[in-house]
Coordinates of C-alpha atoms (C1' of nucleotides) in Angstrom, one line a residue:
Chain A
M1 CA 5.5 -53.0 -26.6
K2 CA 3.0 -55.6 -27.5
L3 CA 0.1 -55.8 -29.6
A4 CA -2.6 -56.6 -26.5
D5 CA -1.8 -53.3 -25.0
Y6 CA -3.7 -51.3 -27.2
P7 CA -7.6 -50.9 -26.6
F8 CA -8.7 -52.6 -29.8
A9 CA -12.5 -53.5 -30.2
P10 CA -12.9 -56.8 -28.1
T11 CA -13.4 -58.8 -31.2
D12 CA -10.2 -57.8 -32.9
G13 CA -8.2 -60.3 -30.5
A14 CA -5.5 -61.7 -32.8
E15 CA -6.8 -60.2 -36.2
D16 CA -5.7 -58.1 -39.1
R17 CA -3.5 -55.3 -37.5
A18 CA -3.8 -53.2 -41.0
A19 CA -7.7 -53.3 -40.9
A20 CA -7.5 -52.2 -37.4
I21 CA -5.5 -49.0 -38.1
R22 CA -7.5 -48.5 -41.0
E23 CA -10.6 -48.3 -39.0
H24 CA -9.0 -46.0 -36.2
L25 CA -7.8 -43.8 -38.9
R26 CA -11.2 -43.9 -40.4
D27 CA -12.8 -43.0 -37.1
A28 CA -10.5 -40.3 -36.4
I29 CA -11.0 -38.6 -40.3
I30 CA -15.1 -38.6 -40.1
D31 CA -14.7 -37.4 -36.5
R32 CA -12.4 -34.7 -37.8
R33 CA -9.8 -35.5 -35.1
L34 CA -7.4 -35.5 -38.1
A35 CA -8.0 -32.4 -40.3
P36 CA -8.3 -32.6 -43.9
G37 CA -5.1 -31.9 -45.6
T38 CA -2.9 -33.6 -42.6
K39 CA 0.0 -35.6 -43.5
L40 CA -0.4 -39.4 -42.7
G41 CA 3.3 -40.3 -42.5
E42 CA 4.1 -43.7 -42.6
A43 CA 6.8 -44.1 -39.8
E44 CA 4.7 -41.6 -37.7
V45 CA 1.4 -43.4 -37.9
G46 CA 3.5 -46.7 -37.7
A47 CA 5.1 -45.5 -34.2
L48 CA 1.6 -44.6 -32.9
F49 CA 0.2 -48.3 -33.3
D50 CA 3.8 -49.9 -33.2
V51 CA 3.6 -51.7 -36.0
S52 CA 6.0 -51.1 -39.4
R53 CA 5.5 -49.1 -42.1
T54 CA 4.3 -52.1 -43.7
V55 CA 1.0 -52.4 -42.2
V56 CA 0.6 -48.7 -42.2
R57 CA 0.9 -48.7 -45.9
S58 CA -1.7 -51.2 -46.5
A59 CA -3.9 -49.3 -44.0
L60 CA -3.4 -46.1 -46.0
Q61 CA -4.0 -48.2 -49.3
M62 CA -7.6 -49.4 -48.1
L63 CA -8.8 -45.4 -47.2
S64 CA -7.3 -44.4 -50.1
F65 CA -9.6 -46.6 -52.4
E66 CA -12.2 -45.4 -49.8
G67 CA -11.6 -42.1 -50.7
L68 CA -10.8 -40.8 -47.3
V69 CA -7.4 -40.4 -48.1
R70 CA -5.5 -39.0 -50.9
S71 CA -2.1 -40.6 -51.7
E72 CA 0.7 -39.0 -54.1
R73 CA 3.3 -40.9 -55.1
N74 CA 6.7 -40.3 -53.6
R75 CA 4.6 -37.5 -51.5
G76 CA 2.9 -39.5 -49.0
A77 CA -0.8 -39.9 -48.0
F78 CA -2.9 -37.4 -46.8
V79 CA -6.4 -36.8 -45.1
A80 CA -8.3 -36.5 -48.0
N81 CA -9.9 -32.7 -48.5
P82 CA -13.1 -33.2 -51.0
S83 CA -13.9 -30.5 -53.2
P84 CA -17.5 -29.4 -53.1
E85 CA -18.0 -30.9 -56.6
E86 CA -17.2 -34.1 -55.2
A87 CA -19.6 -33.4 -52.1
R88 CA -22.4 -33.1 -54.6
Q89 CA -21.5 -36.4 -56.4
V90 CA -21.4 -38.1 -53.3
F91 CA -24.9 -37.0 -52.2
D92 CA -25.8 -37.4 -55.6
A93 CA -24.8 -41.0 -55.4
R94 CA -26.8 -41.5 -52.0
R95 CA -29.9 -40.0 -53.7
L96 CA -30.2 -42.5 -56.1
I97 CA -28.9 -45.6 -54.2
E98 CA -30.7 -45.0 -50.7
P99 CA -34.6 -45.0 -52.0
A100 CA -34.0 -48.3 -53.8
L101 CA -32.5 -49.8 -50.6
A102 CA -35.8 -48.7 -48.9
G103 CA -37.7 -50.9 -51.7
S104 CA -35.2 -53.9 -50.9
A105 CA -35.6 -53.4 -46.8
V106 CA -39.0 -53.2 -46.7
E107 CA -39.6 -56.8 -48.4
R108 CA -36.8 -57.9 -46.2
L109 CA -37.7 -56.3 -43.1
R110 CA -37.8 -58.5 -39.9
P111 CA -38.9 -57.9 -36.5
L112 CA -34.9 -58.1 -35.5
D113 CA -34.2 -55.2 -37.8
I114 CA -37.1 -52.9 -36.5
A115 CA -35.4 -53.5 -33.0
E116 CA -32.0 -52.3 -34.6
F117 CA -33.4 -49.3 -36.2
R118 CA -35.3 -48.5 -32.9
S119 CA -31.9 -49.0 -30.9
L120 CA -29.9 -46.9 -33.5
L121 CA -32.8 -44.0 -33.1
E122 CA -32.2 -43.9 -29.1
E123 CA -28.9 -43.4 -29.4
E124 CA -29.4 -40.7 -31.4
S125 CA -31.8 -39.3 -29.4
R126 CA -29.9 -39.8 -26.3
L127 CA -26.8 -37.8 -28.2
M128 CA -28.8 -34.9 -29.1
G129 CA -29.8 -34.0 -25.4
E130 CA -26.1 -33.8 -24.8
R131 CA -24.0 -30.9 -25.6
G132 CA -19.9 -30.8 -26.4
A133 CA -17.5 -31.5 -29.6
S134 CA -17.1 -35.1 -29.0
V135 CA -21.0 -35.7 -28.9
R136 CA -21.3 -34.2 -32.2
R137 CA -18.8 -36.3 -33.5
A138 CA -20.8 -39.2 -31.9
E139 CA -24.0 -37.9 -33.7
I140 CA -22.8 -37.7 -37.1
R141 CA -21.7 -41.4 -36.5
A142 CA -24.7 -42.7 -35.4
S143 CA -26.5 -40.8 -38.3
G144 CA -24.6 -42.4 -40.6
D145 CA -25.1 -46.0 -38.9
F146 CA -29.0 -45.4 -39.4
H147 CA -28.1 -45.3 -43.1
L148 CA -25.8 -48.3 -42.9
A149 CA -28.3 -50.4 -41.2
L150 CA -30.8 -49.6 -44.2
A151 CA -28.1 -50.9 -46.8
R152 CA -27.2 -53.9 -44.6
V153 CA -31.4 -54.6 -44.4
A154 CA -31.7 -54.3 -47.7
G155 CA -29.5 -57.1 -48.6
N156 CA -27.2 -56.4 -51.3
A157 CA -23.8 -57.0 -49.9
V158 CA -22.3 -54.7 -53.3
L159 CA -24.9 -51.8 -52.7
E160 CA -23.7 -52.1 -48.9
R161 CA -20.4 -51.9 -49.3
F162 CA -20.6 -48.8 -51.8
M163 CA -23.0 -47.2 -48.8
E164 CA -20.0 -47.7 -46.4
E165 CA -17.7 -45.5 -48.5
L166 CA -20.7 -42.7 -49.3
V167 CA -21.5 -42.9 -45.3
A168 CA -18.1 -42.4 -44.5
R169 CA -17.3 -39.8 -47.2
S170 CA -20.3 -37.9 -46.4
S171 CA -19.2 -37.5 -42.6
L172 CA -16.0 -36.2 -43.7
V173 CA -17.9 -33.8 -45.8
I174 CA -20.2 -32.7 -43.4
A175 CA -17.3 -32.2 -40.6
L176 CA -15.8 -30.2 -43.4
Y177 CA -18.4 -28.0 -44.7
G178 CA -21.4 -28.3 -42.4
R179 CA -22.7 -25.2 -40.9
T180 CA -22.3 -25.8 -36.9
G181 CA -25.9 -24.0 -36.4
A182 CA -27.8 -26.2 -37.5
S183 CA -28.3 -29.9 -36.1
S184 CA -26.1 -31.8 -38.6
C185 CA -28.5 -34.5 -39.3
G186 CA -32.4 -34.3 -38.7
H187 CA -32.8 -36.9 -36.0
A188 CA -36.6 -36.4 -36.7
D189 CA -35.9 -37.5 -40.5
H190 CA -34.9 -41.1 -39.5
G191 CA -37.8 -41.6 -37.3
S192 CA -40.4 -41.0 -40.0
I193 CA -38.5 -42.7 -42.5
L194 CA -38.3 -46.1 -40.0
A195 CA -42.2 -45.5 -39.7
A196 CA -42.7 -45.8 -43.7
L197 CA -40.5 -48.7 -43.7
E198 CA -42.7 -50.5 -40.9
A199 CA -45.9 -49.3 -42.9
R200 CA -44.3 -51.0 -45.8
D201 CA -44.7 -47.7 -47.9
V202 CA -41.7 -47.9 -50.3
R203 CA -43.0 -44.6 -51.9
S204 CA -42.9 -42.6 -49.5
A205 CA -39.8 -43.9 -47.4
G206 CA -38.2 -43.0 -50.6
E207 CA -39.2 -39.8 -50.6
L208 CA -38.3 -39.2 -47.2
L209 CA -35.2 -40.4 -47.5
V210 CA -34.2 -38.3 -50.7
H211 CA -35.5 -34.9 -48.8
H212 CA -33.5 -36.0 -45.7
I213 CA -30.4 -36.0 -47.9
D214 CA -31.6 -33.2 -49.7
H215 CA -31.7 -31.2 -46.1
I216 CA -28.3 -32.6 -45.0
E217 CA -26.7 -31.4 -48.1
S218 CA -28.8 -28.0 -48.0
D219 CA -27.2 -27.8 -44.3
L220 CA -23.6 -27.3 -46.2
D221 CA -21.9 -24.3 -47.6
L222 CA -20.7 -25.9 -50.6
T223 CA -19.6 -22.5 -52.2
P224 CA -16.9 -22.7 -54.5
A225 CA -15.0 -21.1 -51.6
H226 CA -11.4 -19.4 -53.0
G227 CA -10.6 -18.8 -56.4
L228 CA -8.0 -21.3 -58.1
D229 CA -6.3 -24.2 -56.4
L230 CA -3.1 -23.2 -56.0
R231 CA -1.8 -26.5 -55.6
A232 CA -5.0 -27.5 -54.3
A233 CA -5.7 -24.4 -52.0
L234 CA -2.1 -25.1 -50.5
S235 CA -3.0 -28.6 -49.5
R236 CA -4.8 -27.8 -46.6
G237 CA -8.7 -26.8 -45.8
Chain B
M1 CA 17.8 -55.4 -63.9
K2 CA 16.0 -52.2 -64.3
L3 CA 12.6 -50.7 -64.5
A4 CA 12.3 -49.9 -68.0
D5 CA 13.5 -53.3 -69.3
Y6 CA 9.7 -54.4 -69.2
P7 CA 7.4 -54.2 -72.1
F8 CA 4.3 -52.3 -70.1
A9 CA 1.9 -50.3 -71.8
P10 CA 3.7 -47.4 -73.8
T11 CA 2.0 -44.8 -70.9
D12 CA 3.1 -46.8 -68.2
G13 CA 6.9 -45.2 -68.5
A14 CA 7.8 -45.0 -64.5
E15 CA 4.3 -45.4 -63.4
D16 CA 3.5 -47.5 -60.0
R17 CA 4.0 -51.3 -60.7
A18 CA 1.5 -52.4 -58.4
A19 CA -1.2 -50.5 -60.8
A20 CA 0.2 -52.2 -63.9
I21 CA 0.2 -55.6 -62.2
R22 CA -3.3 -54.9 -60.7
E23 CA -4.6 -54.1 -64.4
H24 CA -2.9 -57.1 -65.9
L25 CA -4.3 -59.7 -63.6
R26 CA -7.9 -57.7 -63.8
D27 CA -7.7 -58.0 -67.6
A28 CA -6.5 -61.8 -67.5
I29 CA -9.4 -62.7 -64.6
I30 CA -12.3 -61.0 -66.7
D31 CA -10.9 -62.7 -69.7
R32 CA -10.9 -65.8 -67.9
R33 CA -7.4 -66.6 -69.0
L34 CA -7.1 -66.8 -65.1
A35 CA -10.0 -69.4 -64.0
P36 CA -12.2 -68.5 -61.0
G37 CA -10.7 -70.2 -57.8
T38 CA -7.1 -70.1 -59.2
K39 CA -4.3 -69.3 -56.6
L40 CA -2.4 -66.1 -57.1
G41 CA 0.5 -66.6 -54.8
E42 CA 2.5 -63.4 -54.0
A43 CA 5.8 -65.4 -55.2
E44 CA 4.7 -66.8 -58.5
V45 CA 3.1 -63.7 -59.6
G46 CA 6.0 -61.9 -58.5
A47 CA 8.3 -64.1 -60.5
L48 CA 6.1 -63.4 -63.6
F49 CA 6.3 -59.7 -63.6
D50 CA 9.6 -59.8 -62.0
V51 CA 8.9 -58.0 -58.9
S52 CA 8.8 -58.5 -55.0
R53 CA 6.2 -59.8 -52.9
T54 CA 5.7 -56.5 -51.6
V55 CA 3.9 -55.1 -55.2
V56 CA 2.3 -58.1 -55.7
R57 CA 0.5 -57.9 -52.4
S58 CA -0.3 -54.1 -53.4
A59 CA -1.9 -55.4 -56.4
L60 CA -3.6 -58.3 -54.7
Q61 CA -5.2 -56.0 -52.1
M62 CA -6.6 -53.7 -54.7
L63 CA -7.9 -56.7 -56.6
S64 CA -9.5 -58.0 -53.4
F65 CA -11.3 -54.7 -52.6
E66 CA -12.7 -54.5 -56.4
G67 CA -13.8 -58.0 -55.8
L68 CA -12.3 -59.6 -58.2
V69 CA -10.2 -61.6 -56.1
R70 CA -10.7 -63.4 -52.4
S71 CA -8.1 -63.3 -49.7
E72 CA -8.0 -65.4 -47.1
R73 CA -5.7 -64.7 -44.2
N74 CA -2.6 -66.9 -43.9
R75 CA -3.8 -68.6 -47.1
G76 CA -3.1 -66.4 -50.1
A77 CA -5.3 -64.8 -52.5
F78 CA -7.4 -66.5 -55.2
V79 CA -9.6 -65.6 -58.3
A80 CA -12.8 -64.6 -57.0
N81 CA -15.6 -67.3 -57.7
P82 CA -19.1 -65.3 -57.3
S83 CA -21.8 -66.8 -56.6
P84 CA -24.8 -66.8 -58.4
E85 CA -26.2 -64.6 -55.4
E86 CA -23.4 -62.2 -55.5
A87 CA -24.1 -62.1 -59.5
R88 CA -27.5 -61.1 -59.2
Q89 CA -26.5 -58.4 -56.8
V90 CA -24.1 -57.2 -59.0
F91 CA -27.0 -56.7 -61.8
D92 CA -29.4 -55.4 -59.2
A93 CA -26.9 -52.5 -58.7
R94 CA -26.3 -52.0 -62.4
R95 CA -30.0 -51.6 -63.1
L96 CA -30.2 -49.6 -60.3
I97 CA -27.4 -47.0 -61.3
E98 CA -27.3 -47.2 -65.1
P99 CA -30.7 -45.6 -65.8
A100 CA -29.7 -42.8 -63.8
L101 CA -26.4 -42.4 -65.5
A102 CA -28.4 -42.0 -68.6
G103 CA -30.3 -39.5 -67.1
S104 CA -27.1 -37.4 -66.0
A105 CA -25.3 -38.5 -69.7
V106 CA -28.3 -36.9 -71.6
E107 CA -27.6 -33.4 -70.3
R108 CA -23.9 -33.6 -70.7
L109 CA -23.7 -35.1 -74.1
R110 CA -21.1 -33.6 -76.1
P111 CA -20.5 -34.3 -79.7
L112 CA -17.3 -35.8 -78.8
D113 CA -18.9 -38.2 -76.4
I114 CA -21.2 -39.7 -79.4
A115 CA -18.0 -39.9 -81.5
E116 CA -16.4 -42.1 -78.7
F117 CA -19.7 -44.0 -78.6
R118 CA -19.9 -44.3 -82.2
S119 CA -16.1 -45.8 -82.4
L120 CA -16.7 -48.1 -79.6
L121 CA -19.8 -49.6 -81.2
E122 CA -17.9 -49.8 -84.5
E123 CA -15.5 -51.8 -82.6
E124 CA -18.1 -54.1 -81.5
S125 CA -19.4 -54.5 -84.7
R126 CA -15.7 -55.4 -86.1
L127 CA -15.5 -58.2 -83.3
M128 CA -19.0 -59.4 -83.8
G129 CA -17.8 -60.6 -87.4
E130 CA -15.1 -62.6 -86.5
R131 CA -14.7 -66.0 -84.6
G132 CA -12.5 -67.6 -81.8
A133 CA -12.0 -67.6 -78.5
S134 CA -9.6 -64.7 -78.0
V135 CA -12.3 -62.6 -79.8
R136 CA -15.1 -63.6 -77.4
R137 CA -12.9 -62.1 -74.8
A138 CA -11.9 -58.8 -76.7
E139 CA -16.2 -58.6 -77.3
I140 CA -16.9 -59.2 -73.4
R141 CA -14.4 -56.1 -73.0
A142 CA -15.8 -54.0 -75.6
S143 CA -19.1 -54.3 -74.4
G144 CA -18.0 -53.4 -70.8
D145 CA -16.1 -50.4 -72.4
F146 CA -19.8 -49.0 -73.5
H147 CA -21.2 -48.9 -70.0
L148 CA -18.1 -47.6 -68.9
A149 CA -18.3 -44.6 -71.4
L150 CA -21.7 -44.0 -70.2
A151 CA -20.8 -43.8 -66.7
R152 CA -17.8 -41.2 -67.8
V153 CA -20.1 -39.2 -69.6
A154 CA -22.6 -38.9 -66.8
G155 CA -19.5 -37.0 -65.1
N156 CA -20.2 -38.1 -61.4
A157 CA -16.5 -39.8 -60.3
V158 CA -18.0 -41.6 -57.2
L159 CA -20.8 -43.3 -59.6
E160 CA -17.9 -44.0 -62.5
R161 CA -15.8 -46.0 -60.0
F162 CA -18.5 -47.9 -58.5
M163 CA -19.1 -48.6 -62.7
E164 CA -15.7 -49.8 -63.3
E165 CA -16.2 -52.2 -60.4
L166 CA -19.7 -53.6 -61.6
V167 CA -18.7 -53.9 -64.8
A168 CA -15.2 -55.8 -64.0
R169 CA -17.1 -58.2 -61.9
S170 CA -20.0 -58.6 -64.4
S171 CA -17.4 -59.7 -66.8
L172 CA -16.1 -62.2 -64.3
V173 CA -19.6 -63.4 -64.0
I174 CA -20.4 -63.7 -67.7
A175 CA -17.3 -65.7 -68.0
L176 CA -18.3 -67.9 -65.4
Y177 CA -22.1 -68.5 -66.0
G178 CA -22.3 -67.2 -69.6
R179 CA -24.2 -70.0 -71.9
T180 CA -21.6 -70.0 -74.7
G181 CA -24.8 -70.3 -77.0
A182 CA -26.2 -66.9 -77.4
S183 CA -23.9 -63.9 -78.1
S184 CA -22.9 -62.7 -74.6
C185 CA -24.1 -59.1 -75.0
G186 CA -26.5 -58.1 -77.5
H187 CA -24.5 -55.5 -79.6
A188 CA -27.7 -54.0 -81.1
D189 CA -29.0 -52.8 -77.7
H190 CA -26.0 -50.5 -77.6
G191 CA -26.8 -49.1 -80.8
S192 CA -30.8 -48.3 -79.7
I193 CA -29.5 -47.0 -76.2
L194 CA -26.9 -44.5 -78.2
A195 CA -30.0 -43.6 -80.2
A196 CA -32.0 -42.9 -77.1
L197 CA -29.1 -40.8 -75.4
E198 CA -28.9 -38.9 -78.6
A199 CA -32.6 -38.1 -78.8
R200 CA -32.2 -37.0 -75.4
D201 CA -34.8 -39.5 -74.4
V202 CA -34.1 -40.3 -70.8
R203 CA -36.7 -42.4 -70.1
S204 CA -36.1 -44.8 -73.1
A205 CA -32.7 -44.8 -72.8
G206 CA -33.2 -46.1 -69.2
E207 CA -36.0 -48.8 -70.1
L208 CA -33.2 -49.8 -73.0
L209 CA -30.8 -50.1 -70.4
V210 CA -32.5 -52.3 -68.0
H211 CA -33.7 -54.5 -70.6
H212 CA -30.1 -54.9 -71.7
I213 CA -29.2 -55.9 -68.3
D214 CA -32.1 -58.2 -68.0
H215 CA -31.2 -59.6 -71.6
I216 CA -27.4 -60.3 -70.1
E217 CA -28.4 -61.7 -67.1
S218 CA -31.2 -64.0 -68.5
D219 CA -28.7 -65.5 -70.8
L220 CA -26.6 -66.5 -67.6
D221 CA -27.1 -70.1 -65.7
L222 CA -27.3 -69.1 -62.3
T223 CA -28.8 -72.0 -61.0
P224 CA -27.7 -72.6 -57.5
A225 CA -25.6 -75.4 -59.1
H226 CA -24.2 -78.1 -57.0
G227 CA -25.5 -79.0 -53.5
L228 CA -23.7 -77.4 -50.8
D229 CA -20.2 -75.5 -51.0
L230 CA -17.7 -78.1 -49.6
R231 CA -15.2 -75.3 -48.7
A232 CA -16.7 -73.2 -51.8
A233 CA -16.9 -76.2 -54.0
L234 CA -13.0 -77.4 -53.3
S235 CA -12.1 -73.7 -54.3
R236 CA -12.3 -74.5 -57.9
G237 CA -14.7 -73.8 -60.5
Chain C
dA1 C1' 18.4 -8.7 -50.2
dA2 C1' 17.0 -11.9 -53.6
dT3 C1' 17.6 -15.7 -56.6
dG4 C1' 19.8 -20.1 -58.1
dG5 C1' 21.9 -24.2 -56.8
dC6 C1' 23.5 -27.8 -54.1
dA7 C1' 23.8 -30.9 -50.5
dA8 C1' 21.9 -33.1 -46.5
dA9 C1' 17.7 -34.6 -44.4
dA10 C1' 13.4 -36.7 -44.4
dG11 C1' 10.6 -39.7 -46.6
dT12 C1' 8.4 -43.3 -49.9
dG13 C1' 9.3 -47.4 -53.0
dT14 C1' 11.1 -51.8 -53.3
dA15 C1' 13.5 -55.9 -51.9
dT16 C1' 14.7 -59.2 -48.6
dG17 C1' 15.1 -61.8 -44.1
dC18 C1' 12.7 -64.2 -40.6
dA19 C1' 8.9 -66.1 -37.8
dA20 C1' 4.4 -67.7 -37.9
dT21 C1' 0.9 -70.1 -39.8
dC22 C1' -1.2 -73.7 -43.1
dC23 C1' -1.3 -77.7 -45.8
dC24 C1' 0.0 -82.2 -46.9
dG25 C1' 1.9 -86.7 -46.2
dA26 C1' 4.0 -89.9 -43.2
dT27 C1' 3.7 -92.2 -39.2
dC28 C1' 1.6 -94.3 -35.2
dC29 C1' -2.1 -95.9 -32.1
dC30 C1' -6.8 -97.9 -31.4
Chain D
dG1 C1' -8.1 -100.4 -41.9
dG2 C1' -9.7 -95.8 -40.2
dG3 C1' -8.1 -91.8 -37.5
dA4 C1' -5.5 -88.6 -35.0
dT5 C1' -0.8 -86.7 -34.5
dC6 C1' 3.4 -85.1 -35.5
dG7 C1' 6.9 -83.3 -38.5
dG8 C1' 8.6 -81.4 -43.2
dG9 C1' 8.0 -77.8 -46.8
dA10 C1' 5.7 -74.2 -48.6
dT11 C1' 3.5 -69.7 -48.2
dT12 C1' 1.9 -65.8 -45.8
dG13 C1' 2.6 -61.7 -42.6
dC14 C1' 5.4 -58.6 -40.7
dA15 C1' 10.0 -56.0 -40.0
dT16 C1' 13.7 -54.3 -41.8
dA17 C1' 17.5 -52.4 -44.9
dC18 C1' 18.7 -50.0 -49.1
dA19 C1' 17.4 -47.4 -53.1
dC20 C1' 15.5 -43.5 -55.0
dT21 C1' 12.5 -38.9 -54.9
dT22 C1' 11.2 -35.1 -52.5
dT23 C1' 12.3 -31.5 -49.6
dT24 C1' 14.4 -28.3 -47.0
dG25 C1' 18.0 -25.5 -45.6
dC26 C1' 22.2 -23.3 -46.6
dC27 C1' 25.5 -20.9 -49.3
dA28 C1' 27.3 -18.5 -53.1
dT29 C1' 26.5 -15.5 -56.4
dT30 C1' 24.2 -11.5 -58.7

DNA sequence: AATGGCAAAAGTGTATGCAATCCCGATCCC
DNA sequence: GGGATCGGGATTGCATACACTTTTGCCATT
């Protein structure tokens, strides 16, 4: 079976296969199609994508750096199972970084960027109207895209990469600890944040962002759960 | 030839060799023993550490993620040659993150931590008294260690990892653009920052940190240098 | 029946081989 | 003489083979 048989993204023509696998796995993890703790055997993943273990190892190493996969020597790679403490740290980092991004973004915001934000918001609205598990996944993803767009507009490549990691890990945390009841990520918040950005109101945008992140975090159940970690609570969620 | 024959760091007993190579290369890069643009051939590095290209590739991939190495498909890995713009973004990120770390650190500062800070400061003082190129390198490193200690004390593992990357990239930038004249990193600044931390004066500590970072950055020559980048200025510094 | 140990099986860590790509220099054509 | 073209050499990308570690299932022993 050859490379082109797989429905990779159109741009991936003859590109790096490890990166493609990384993205597939990452999507699967933050969509929770792969449950935390799931073992990602090199041979198994390799068979799925029809590549050798070499390429899979490369992809797994990248995911390990991003914090989406936990690697143990001689034991293998597993979908990360972030602790509540880890989750808090991720959100703390976001509360710190995102208001600053808003400051930079306001200075550099161009009409084209606004159009992109609006497009993302419309996509979110569309998803909110529908029902179903796969829609819920897409909703989490779309919510992350809004924050990634903010990072991109801010124009700091270093912080943008940090945000990519933080958003991915947030998505995993939400999938893990999210109370299904409430809408996972307030869509209305994004709208008001964008309005503040357009109004060049940095202070307001920053406050809205912090509240937004607070809101997301407060919607989680971050109780320490079960007592001790008997080998990380049996390595399973 | 067996594993234990190599004089790695004492703790590295039977540990991961890729990580060890990564650290060796990282030290060499931020010490500028490896000049920006230098090609890191897989076979060459492998011969140096007496490992196969597989292990080297793993180490290079990690360094590529950290931004210390630039990888080009089918061409190889090169020591990163950060642009002035990139340098500014690194320092912007530090100005954003470090004052926040000070806030967390003040809340969690324990006597043992203070002792560590003092020890680091003493080491810096000792190095300042000496002369020589290798001392200058050690000075840059020691300066970075102070900021890494701050990140560690702050207790956020996510931000700590970000800081590791930022400090490493800063060291590379300083080695690249630093005007040799001025002392690369104001040692006195660290002392006053520590004093502010001990006094639980978060605001003051944050301001001192920002000024400190400003000071470091102002000591660089970040002029756009030579006109265009003819294939990144011929791939050499 | 429970426990300890052993051996096979599974899976990862590393080395190596082969194909593809890129770089460089020589050659040829205009 | 300048520029394009075409090998040769070197290097990377990937797959595979082998070594070592961990796990697992079985059996003997208590």
